[in-house]
Every structure is written in structure tokens, then in C-alpha cells.
Tab-separated table of C-alpha atoms in Angstrom:
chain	number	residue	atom	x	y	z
A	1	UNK	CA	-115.245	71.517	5.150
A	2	UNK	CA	-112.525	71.649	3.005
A	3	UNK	CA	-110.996	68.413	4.062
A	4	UNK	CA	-113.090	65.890	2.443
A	5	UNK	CA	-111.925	62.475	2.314
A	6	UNK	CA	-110.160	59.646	3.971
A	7	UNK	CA	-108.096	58.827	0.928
A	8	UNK	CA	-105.498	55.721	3.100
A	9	UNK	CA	-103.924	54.473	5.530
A	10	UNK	CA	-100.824	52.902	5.517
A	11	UNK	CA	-99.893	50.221	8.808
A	12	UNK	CA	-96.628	48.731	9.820
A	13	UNK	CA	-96.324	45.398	10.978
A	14	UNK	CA	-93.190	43.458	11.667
A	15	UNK	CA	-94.405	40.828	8.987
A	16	UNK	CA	-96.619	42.197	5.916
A	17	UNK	CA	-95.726	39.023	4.111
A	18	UNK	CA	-97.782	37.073	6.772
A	19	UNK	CA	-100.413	40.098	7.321
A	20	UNK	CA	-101.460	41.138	3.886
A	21	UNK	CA	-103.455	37.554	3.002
A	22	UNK	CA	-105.603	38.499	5.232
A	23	UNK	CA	-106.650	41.411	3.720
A	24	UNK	CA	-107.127	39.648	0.326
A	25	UNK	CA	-109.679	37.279	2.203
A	26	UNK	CA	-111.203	40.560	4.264
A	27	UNK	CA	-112.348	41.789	0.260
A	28	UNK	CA	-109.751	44.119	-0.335
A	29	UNK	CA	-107.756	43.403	-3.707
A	30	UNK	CA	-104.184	43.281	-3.487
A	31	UNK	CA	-102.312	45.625	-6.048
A	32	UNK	CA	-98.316	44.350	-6.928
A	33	UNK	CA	-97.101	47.299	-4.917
A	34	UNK	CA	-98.173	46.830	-1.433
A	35	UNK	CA	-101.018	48.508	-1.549
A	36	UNK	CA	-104.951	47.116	-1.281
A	37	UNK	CA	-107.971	48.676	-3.039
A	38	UNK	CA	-111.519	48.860	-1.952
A	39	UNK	CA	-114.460	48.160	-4.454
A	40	UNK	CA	-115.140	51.941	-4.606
A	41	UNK	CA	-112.113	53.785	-3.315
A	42	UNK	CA	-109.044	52.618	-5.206
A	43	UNK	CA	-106.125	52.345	-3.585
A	44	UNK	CA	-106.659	52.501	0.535
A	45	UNK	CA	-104.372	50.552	2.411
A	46	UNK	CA	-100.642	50.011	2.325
A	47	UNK	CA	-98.733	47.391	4.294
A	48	UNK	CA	-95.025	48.061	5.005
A	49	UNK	CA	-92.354	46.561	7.632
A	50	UNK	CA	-92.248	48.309	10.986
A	51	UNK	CA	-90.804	46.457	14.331
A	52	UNK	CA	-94.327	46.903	16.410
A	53	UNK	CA	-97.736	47.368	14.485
A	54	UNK	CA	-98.973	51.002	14.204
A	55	UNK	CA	-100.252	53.334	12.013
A	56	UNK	CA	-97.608	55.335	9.563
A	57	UNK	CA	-99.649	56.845	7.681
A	58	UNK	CA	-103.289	58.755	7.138
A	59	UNK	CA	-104.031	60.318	3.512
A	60	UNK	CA	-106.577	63.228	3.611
A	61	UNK	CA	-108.001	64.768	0.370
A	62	UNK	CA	-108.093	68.258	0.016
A	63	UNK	CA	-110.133	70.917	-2.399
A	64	UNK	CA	-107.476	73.212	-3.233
A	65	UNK	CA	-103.313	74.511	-2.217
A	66	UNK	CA	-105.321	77.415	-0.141
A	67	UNK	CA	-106.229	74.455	1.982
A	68	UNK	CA	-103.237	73.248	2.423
A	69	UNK	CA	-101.681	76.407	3.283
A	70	UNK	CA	-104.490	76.767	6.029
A	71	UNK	CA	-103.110	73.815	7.359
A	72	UNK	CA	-99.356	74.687	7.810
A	73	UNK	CA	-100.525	77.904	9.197
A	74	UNK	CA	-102.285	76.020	11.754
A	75	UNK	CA	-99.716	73.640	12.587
A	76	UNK	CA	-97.253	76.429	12.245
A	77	UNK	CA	-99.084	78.297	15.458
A	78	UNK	CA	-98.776	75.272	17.371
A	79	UNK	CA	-94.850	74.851	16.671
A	80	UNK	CA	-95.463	71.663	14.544
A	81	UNK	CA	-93.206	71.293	11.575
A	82	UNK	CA	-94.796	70.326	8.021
A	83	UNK	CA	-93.075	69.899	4.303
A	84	UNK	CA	-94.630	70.855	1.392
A	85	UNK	CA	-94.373	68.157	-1.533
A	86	UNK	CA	-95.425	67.428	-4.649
A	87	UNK	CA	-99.155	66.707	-5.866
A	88	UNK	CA	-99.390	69.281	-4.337
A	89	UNK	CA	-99.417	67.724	-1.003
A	90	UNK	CA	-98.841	68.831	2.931
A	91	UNK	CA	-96.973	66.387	5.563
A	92	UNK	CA	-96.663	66.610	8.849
A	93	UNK	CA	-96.678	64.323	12.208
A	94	UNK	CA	-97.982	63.997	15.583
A	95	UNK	CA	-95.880	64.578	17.895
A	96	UNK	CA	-97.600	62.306	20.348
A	97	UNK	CA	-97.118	59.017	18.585
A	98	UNK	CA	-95.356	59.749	15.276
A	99	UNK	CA	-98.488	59.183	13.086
A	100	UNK	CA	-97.308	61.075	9.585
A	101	UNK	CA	-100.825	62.736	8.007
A	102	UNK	CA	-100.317	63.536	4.444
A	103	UNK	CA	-102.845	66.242	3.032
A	104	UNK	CA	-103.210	66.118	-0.819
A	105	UNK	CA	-105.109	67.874	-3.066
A	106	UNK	CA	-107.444	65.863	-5.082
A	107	UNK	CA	-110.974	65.855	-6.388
A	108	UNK	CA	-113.948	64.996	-3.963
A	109	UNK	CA	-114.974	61.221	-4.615
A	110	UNK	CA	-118.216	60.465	-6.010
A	111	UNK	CA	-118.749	56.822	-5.175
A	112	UNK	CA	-121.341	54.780	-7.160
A	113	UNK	CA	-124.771	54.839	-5.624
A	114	UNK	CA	-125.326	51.349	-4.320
A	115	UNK	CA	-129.511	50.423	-4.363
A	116	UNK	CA	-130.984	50.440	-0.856
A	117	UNK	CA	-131.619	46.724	0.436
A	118	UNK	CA	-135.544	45.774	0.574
A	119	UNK	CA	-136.352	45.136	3.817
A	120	UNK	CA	-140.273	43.956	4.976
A	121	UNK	CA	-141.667	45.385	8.192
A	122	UNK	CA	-144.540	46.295	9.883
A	123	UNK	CA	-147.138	47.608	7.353
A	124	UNK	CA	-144.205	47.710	4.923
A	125	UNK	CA	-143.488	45.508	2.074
A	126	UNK	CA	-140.691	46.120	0.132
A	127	UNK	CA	-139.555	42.347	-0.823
A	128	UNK	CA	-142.835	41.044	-2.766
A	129	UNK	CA	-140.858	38.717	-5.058
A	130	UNK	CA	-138.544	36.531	-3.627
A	131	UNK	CA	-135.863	35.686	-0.958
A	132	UNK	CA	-134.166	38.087	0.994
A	133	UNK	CA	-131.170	39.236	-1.241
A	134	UNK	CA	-128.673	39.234	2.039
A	135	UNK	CA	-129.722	35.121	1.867
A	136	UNK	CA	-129.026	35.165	-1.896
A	137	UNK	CA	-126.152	37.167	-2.985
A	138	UNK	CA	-122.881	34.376	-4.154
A	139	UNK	CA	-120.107	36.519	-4.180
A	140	UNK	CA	-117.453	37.131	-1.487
A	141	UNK	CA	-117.751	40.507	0.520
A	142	UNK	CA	-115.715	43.415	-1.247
A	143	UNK	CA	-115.898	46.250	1.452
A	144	UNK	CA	-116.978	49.322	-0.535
A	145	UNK	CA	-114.472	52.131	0.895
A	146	UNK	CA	-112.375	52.742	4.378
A	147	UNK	CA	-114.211	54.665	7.116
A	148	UNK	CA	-111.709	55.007	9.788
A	149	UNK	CA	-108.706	54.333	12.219
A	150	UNK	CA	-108.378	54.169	15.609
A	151	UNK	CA	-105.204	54.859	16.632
A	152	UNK	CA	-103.931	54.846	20.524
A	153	UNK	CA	-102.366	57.800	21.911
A	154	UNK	CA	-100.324	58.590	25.869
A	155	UNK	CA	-101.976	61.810	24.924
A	156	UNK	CA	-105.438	61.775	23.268
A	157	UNK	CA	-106.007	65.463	23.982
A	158	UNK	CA	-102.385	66.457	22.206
A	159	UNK	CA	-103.243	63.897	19.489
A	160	UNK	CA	-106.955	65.140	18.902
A	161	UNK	CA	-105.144	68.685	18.606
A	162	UNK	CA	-102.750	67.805	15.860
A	163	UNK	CA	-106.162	66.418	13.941
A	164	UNK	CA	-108.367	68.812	14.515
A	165	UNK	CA	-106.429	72.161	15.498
A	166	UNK	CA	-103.905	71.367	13.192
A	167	UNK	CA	-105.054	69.311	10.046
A	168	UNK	CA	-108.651	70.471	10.304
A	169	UNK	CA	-110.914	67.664	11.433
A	170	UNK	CA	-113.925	68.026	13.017
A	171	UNK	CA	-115.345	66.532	16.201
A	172	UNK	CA	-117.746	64.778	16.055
A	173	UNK	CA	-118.284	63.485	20.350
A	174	UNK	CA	-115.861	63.419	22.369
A	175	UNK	CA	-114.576	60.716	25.458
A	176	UNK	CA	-113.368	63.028	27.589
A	177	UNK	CA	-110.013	62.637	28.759
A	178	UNK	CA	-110.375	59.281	27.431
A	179	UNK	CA	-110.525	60.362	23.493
A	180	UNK	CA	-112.137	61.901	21.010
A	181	UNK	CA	-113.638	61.124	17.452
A	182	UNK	CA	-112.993	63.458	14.860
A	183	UNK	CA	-114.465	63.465	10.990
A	184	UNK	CA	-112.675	64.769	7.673
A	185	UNK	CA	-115.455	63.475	5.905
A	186	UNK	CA	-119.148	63.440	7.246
A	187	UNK	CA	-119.315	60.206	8.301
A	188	UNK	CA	-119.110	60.458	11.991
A	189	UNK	CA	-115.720	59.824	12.497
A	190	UNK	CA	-112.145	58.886	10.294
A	191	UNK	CA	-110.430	59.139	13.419
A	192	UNK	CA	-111.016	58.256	16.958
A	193	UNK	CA	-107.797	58.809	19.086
A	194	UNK	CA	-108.001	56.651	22.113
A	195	UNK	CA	-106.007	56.705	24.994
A	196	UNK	CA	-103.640	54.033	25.593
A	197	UNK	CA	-99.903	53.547	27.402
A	198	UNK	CA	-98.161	53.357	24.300
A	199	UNK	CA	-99.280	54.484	20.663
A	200	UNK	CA	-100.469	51.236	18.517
A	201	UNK	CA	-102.725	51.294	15.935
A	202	UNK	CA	-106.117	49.760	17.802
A	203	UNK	CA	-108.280	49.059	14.411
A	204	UNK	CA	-108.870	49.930	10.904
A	205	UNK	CA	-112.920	50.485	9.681
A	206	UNK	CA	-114.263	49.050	6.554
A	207	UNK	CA	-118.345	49.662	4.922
A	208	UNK	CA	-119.921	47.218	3.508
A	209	UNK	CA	-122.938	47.737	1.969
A	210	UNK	CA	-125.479	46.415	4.686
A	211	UNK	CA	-125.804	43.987	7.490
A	212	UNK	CA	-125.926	41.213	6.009
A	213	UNK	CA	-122.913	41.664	4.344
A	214	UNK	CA	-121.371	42.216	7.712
A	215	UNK	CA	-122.802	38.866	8.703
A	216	UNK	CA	-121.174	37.199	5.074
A	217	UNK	CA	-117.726	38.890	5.427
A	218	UNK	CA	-117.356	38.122	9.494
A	219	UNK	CA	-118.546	34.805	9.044
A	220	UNK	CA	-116.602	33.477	6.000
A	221	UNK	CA	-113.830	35.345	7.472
A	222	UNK	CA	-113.849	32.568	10.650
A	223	UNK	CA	-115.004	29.540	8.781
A	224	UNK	CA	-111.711	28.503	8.814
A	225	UNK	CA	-110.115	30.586	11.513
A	226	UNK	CA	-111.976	31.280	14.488
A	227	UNK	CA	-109.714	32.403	16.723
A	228	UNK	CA	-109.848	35.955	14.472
A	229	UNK	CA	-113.201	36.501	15.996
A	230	UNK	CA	-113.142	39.552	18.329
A	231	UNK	CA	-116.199	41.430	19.124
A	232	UNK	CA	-119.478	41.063	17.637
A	233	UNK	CA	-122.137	40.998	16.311
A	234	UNK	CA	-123.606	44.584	17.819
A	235	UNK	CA	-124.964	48.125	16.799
A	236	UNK	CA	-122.712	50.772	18.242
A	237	UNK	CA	-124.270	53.543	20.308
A	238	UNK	CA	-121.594	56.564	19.130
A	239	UNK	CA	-121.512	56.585	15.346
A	240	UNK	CA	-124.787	54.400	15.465
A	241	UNK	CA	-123.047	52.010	13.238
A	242	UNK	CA	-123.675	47.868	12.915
A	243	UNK	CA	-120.587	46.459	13.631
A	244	UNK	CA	-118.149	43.135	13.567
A	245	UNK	CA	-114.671	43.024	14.161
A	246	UNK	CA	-111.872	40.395	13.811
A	247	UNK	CA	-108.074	40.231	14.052
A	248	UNK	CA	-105.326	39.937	11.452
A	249	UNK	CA	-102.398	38.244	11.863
A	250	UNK	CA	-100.126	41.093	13.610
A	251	UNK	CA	-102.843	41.744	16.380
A	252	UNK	CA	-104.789	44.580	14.837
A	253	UNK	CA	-108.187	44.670	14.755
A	254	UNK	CA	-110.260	45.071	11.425
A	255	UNK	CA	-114.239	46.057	11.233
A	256	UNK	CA	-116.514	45.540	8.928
A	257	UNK	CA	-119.751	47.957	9.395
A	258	UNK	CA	-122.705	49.579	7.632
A	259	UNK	CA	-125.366	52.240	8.608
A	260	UNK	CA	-122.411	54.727	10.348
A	261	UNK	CA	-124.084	58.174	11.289
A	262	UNK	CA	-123.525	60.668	8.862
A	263	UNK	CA	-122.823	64.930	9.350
A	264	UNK	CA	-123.958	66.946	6.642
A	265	UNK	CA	-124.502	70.581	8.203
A	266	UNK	CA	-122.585	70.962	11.486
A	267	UNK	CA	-125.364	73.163	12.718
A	268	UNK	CA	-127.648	70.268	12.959
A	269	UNK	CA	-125.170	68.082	14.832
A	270	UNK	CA	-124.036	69.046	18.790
A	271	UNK	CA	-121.225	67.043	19.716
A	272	UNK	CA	-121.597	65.183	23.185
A	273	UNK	CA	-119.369	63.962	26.025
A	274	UNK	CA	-119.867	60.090	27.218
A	275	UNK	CA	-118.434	58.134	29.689
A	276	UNK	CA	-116.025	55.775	28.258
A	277	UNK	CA	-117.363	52.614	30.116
A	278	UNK	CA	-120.726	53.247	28.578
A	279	UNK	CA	-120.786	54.047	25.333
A	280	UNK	CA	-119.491	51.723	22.820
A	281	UNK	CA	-122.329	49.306	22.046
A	282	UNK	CA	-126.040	50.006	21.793
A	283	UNK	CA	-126.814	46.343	22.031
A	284	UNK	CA	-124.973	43.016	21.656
A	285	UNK	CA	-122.741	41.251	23.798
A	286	UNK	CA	-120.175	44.118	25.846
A	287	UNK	CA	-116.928	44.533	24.380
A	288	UNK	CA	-114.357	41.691	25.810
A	289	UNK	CA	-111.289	42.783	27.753
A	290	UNK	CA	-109.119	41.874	24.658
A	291	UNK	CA	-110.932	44.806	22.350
A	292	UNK	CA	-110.365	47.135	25.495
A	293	UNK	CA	-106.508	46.292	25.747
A	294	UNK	CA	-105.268	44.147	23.366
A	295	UNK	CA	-103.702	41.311	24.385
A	296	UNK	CA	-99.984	41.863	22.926
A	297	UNK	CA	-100.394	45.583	24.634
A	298	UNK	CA	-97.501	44.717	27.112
A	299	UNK	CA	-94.935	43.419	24.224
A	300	UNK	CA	-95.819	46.410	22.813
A	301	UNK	CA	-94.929	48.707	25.893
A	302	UNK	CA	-91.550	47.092	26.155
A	303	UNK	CA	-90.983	46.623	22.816
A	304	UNK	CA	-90.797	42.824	22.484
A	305	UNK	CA	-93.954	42.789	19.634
A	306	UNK	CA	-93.411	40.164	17.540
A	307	UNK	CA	-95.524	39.015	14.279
């Protein structure tokens, strides 16, 4: 694949002054620019004014300019306009729900390797000297890198086009009618467009390094404000992921996971069709009617979002 990284995102949100704490307390560390960096993959988010929250932006590493003029070929076919700029660098948008993807050329990350956690089991002991280090560690939870967005769509078939047709995504399973998860990575998915009335930006994904840190991060993330709890904790049945998510401040949702499925040769992998009323959790409590339509989804139809 010659897309092969999920480089940023940036959201809008009609107060990033009021927003972006939150981020500093999720792990991420706040640069003087806008912009938030994960332990392991720099610079990843970026917060900027917009009058409803969405998603502006989705940074995509590429190998090479022959990539990127793959890309405006592709997009070219499918009467989609796209600039080149410097970098070197490809932009273009969906024309479903504005979403600008920026491909840029830039070398293929090679992210620490982080020791696997000792677990005891059934005839296996791998923790012979001590507590459990999920029980021990002091430090607040720095999410490693980003993993994905999920961003609503009117059209998720048009949308999942401009991805994968277009930019070069692959999919990974599909919804249906409903959406469709795409990779530009191989983790299982970067994307999942999701059909919705009006396109929002439904949640951002961030890896942390196991589940107990999912358990730390959720859980010191609500000491003090429980009403960010959304959905959790559960193992998810598409992607296979462990998973916890929680709100920011301008209504989007934020994950923290660990253990996501991962797609090395595509010959090994057959993508699959599930019904979207069945699929999303593996175990755990079922997702709440908030997580399925967010509660602010009718300011956001008529336009009346406010931070």
C-alpha cells in the first residue's frame, strides 16, 4: 500500500479555547501552535474555530510524488478537483461533507517498540516477581499515536468512494448502506464513514499501550468530571479492539483503545458485511442511544450548535 500512515487530523469546534484542555488531560501535549502531539507520533491533532464541530482535516503519508499523482488521477476520473502543493503534498475534498484530505509525502514511521505487558494465565506465568505493572505504573496516560476518525456522512457510499476510490484506502468490512471502514495503514481502520443526517465528526481514536491503561486514562479522565463518560468499558467485535470512550467539551467523542486488529497481507484478510445493529461490541454493556446519535445531532441539523 502506498498510503501508509494516518499522519492528523485537524477538528473544528466553535470554542477550541474551551476544547483543547481537554486534550492536555486526555495525554496529548499541547504544542504553542494549536496543535497536540502523541507520545510516539508528533504532531496529530489540530484544533481550530469552526461554527459546528466536524472534521477539517485528515493528513495521509505517502511513499513517493508517483503516489500522489496516482491519486489525482483517481480523483480526476471521478470529476473531483485536487491542488498540488508544496512538501510535495496532494489536497482534495469530499464532496459529501467537505472533509479536506491532504496526502503528503513523508517517510514511513517507525514507532518505538513498546515491551509486551506480562500477563499470568492458565499454565502461564509470565509475572513471577511482583504486582501487576497496570496496578503499578504512576504516570498519567500519554496515548502512544492516533488510530482513527469517524466521521458522519448523508452519503457513506459517496464518502467511502472519495477514500478509497479516490485517495486509496482500503476496506477493511463494510456496514452496508450504513458505512464502511477503510485502512491507510494496517490497522483495521483510520476511517469509518458512518451514515448520519448531517456530516459531524462522530469520534477521534487514540492507542494506548494496553488495557489497563485504558482503564487509567478513562478513569482519571472522570474523577472529576463524570458526565464525560460515554460508552464503556467493552471489547469491540469489528476491529477486535478494547475500547472506552468519553466526551470533550464541544460534544465529540474521544477513545482510548488497545489490541485493534491489524492487516498485514490483504490476501489473508476477506472483508465482511454486518448488520449495523449487531456489530459494534463483542461484550460489555450495548452502546447507549447518545453514542448512536449524539445528543446535540439536531442543533447540528439546523445549525444552532453551540460550544
Amino acid at each position: 500500500m502506498s498510503l501508509h500512515r494516518l499522519s492528523s487530523v485537524t477538528i473544528g469546534v466553535p470554542d477550541p479555547a474551551a476544547t483543547a484542555p481537554y486534550y492536555t488531560e486526555l495525554g496529548l501535549r499541547a504544542q504553542d501552535d494549536g496543535w497536540f502531539a502523541t507520545r510516539d507520533g508528533g504532531r496529530q491533532l489540530r484544533i481550530v474555530s469552526a461554527p459546528t464541530r466536524r472534521l477539517i482535516e485528515m493528513r495521509v503519508g505517502v511513499d513517493d510524488s508517483d503516489d500522489l499523482d496516482s491519486a489525482a488521477a483517481r480523483l480526476r476520473r471521478m470529476g473531483i478537483a485536487a491542488a498540488r502543493g508544496a512538501g510535495p503534498s496532494l489536497t482534495a475534498a469530499d464532496p459529501v461533507t467537505g472533509a479536506r484530505a491532504v496526502l503528503q509525502v513523508e517517510p514511513r514511521p517507525t514507532p518505538p517498540p513498546t515491551p509486551p505487558t506480562p500477563y499470568n494465565g492458565p499454565g502461564r506465568t509470565e509475572r513471577t516477581a511482583g504486582r501487576a505493572p497496570g496496578v503499578m505504573r504512576p504516570d498519567r496516560v500519554r496515548p502512544s499515536k492516533l488510530g482513527h476518525a469517524v466521521l458522519g456522512t448523508p452519503d457513506p457510499r459517496a464518502t467511502a468512494a472519495f477514500f478509497g476510490d479516490g485517495l486509496g484506502f482500503k476496506v477493511s468490512d463494510s456496514l452496508g448502506d450504513a458505512g464502511c471502514f477503510l485502512r491507510c495503514t494496517t490497522d483495521h481502520h483510520n476511517i469509518l464513514v458512518l451514515k448520519a443526517p448531517v456530516a459531524f465528526l462522530h469520534h477521534t481514536s487514540w492507542q494506548v499501550d494496553d488495557v489497563d491503561d485504558i482503564g487509567r486514562g478513562a478513569m482519571a479522565m472522570l474523577e472529576d468530571h463524570p458526565e464525560r463518560h460515554i460508552w464503556g468499558f467493552g471489547r469491540h467485535f469489528i476491529g477486535s479492539n478494547f475500547f472506552w470512550y468519553l466526551k470533550d467539551p464541544a460534544g465529540n467523542f474521544t477513545e482510548y483503545y488497545s489490541d485493534m486488529d491489524c492487516i498485514v497481507d490483504d490476501q489473508l484478510w476477506d472483508p465482511e458485511v454486518f448488520d449495523v445493529n449487531e456489530s459494534f461490541f463483542s461484550w460489555g454493556q450495548p452502546p447507549p442511544p447518545s453514542w448512536i446519535a449524539p445528543e446535540d445531532m439536531a442543533a447540528l441539523m439546523t445549525g444552532t450548535h453551540t460550544a
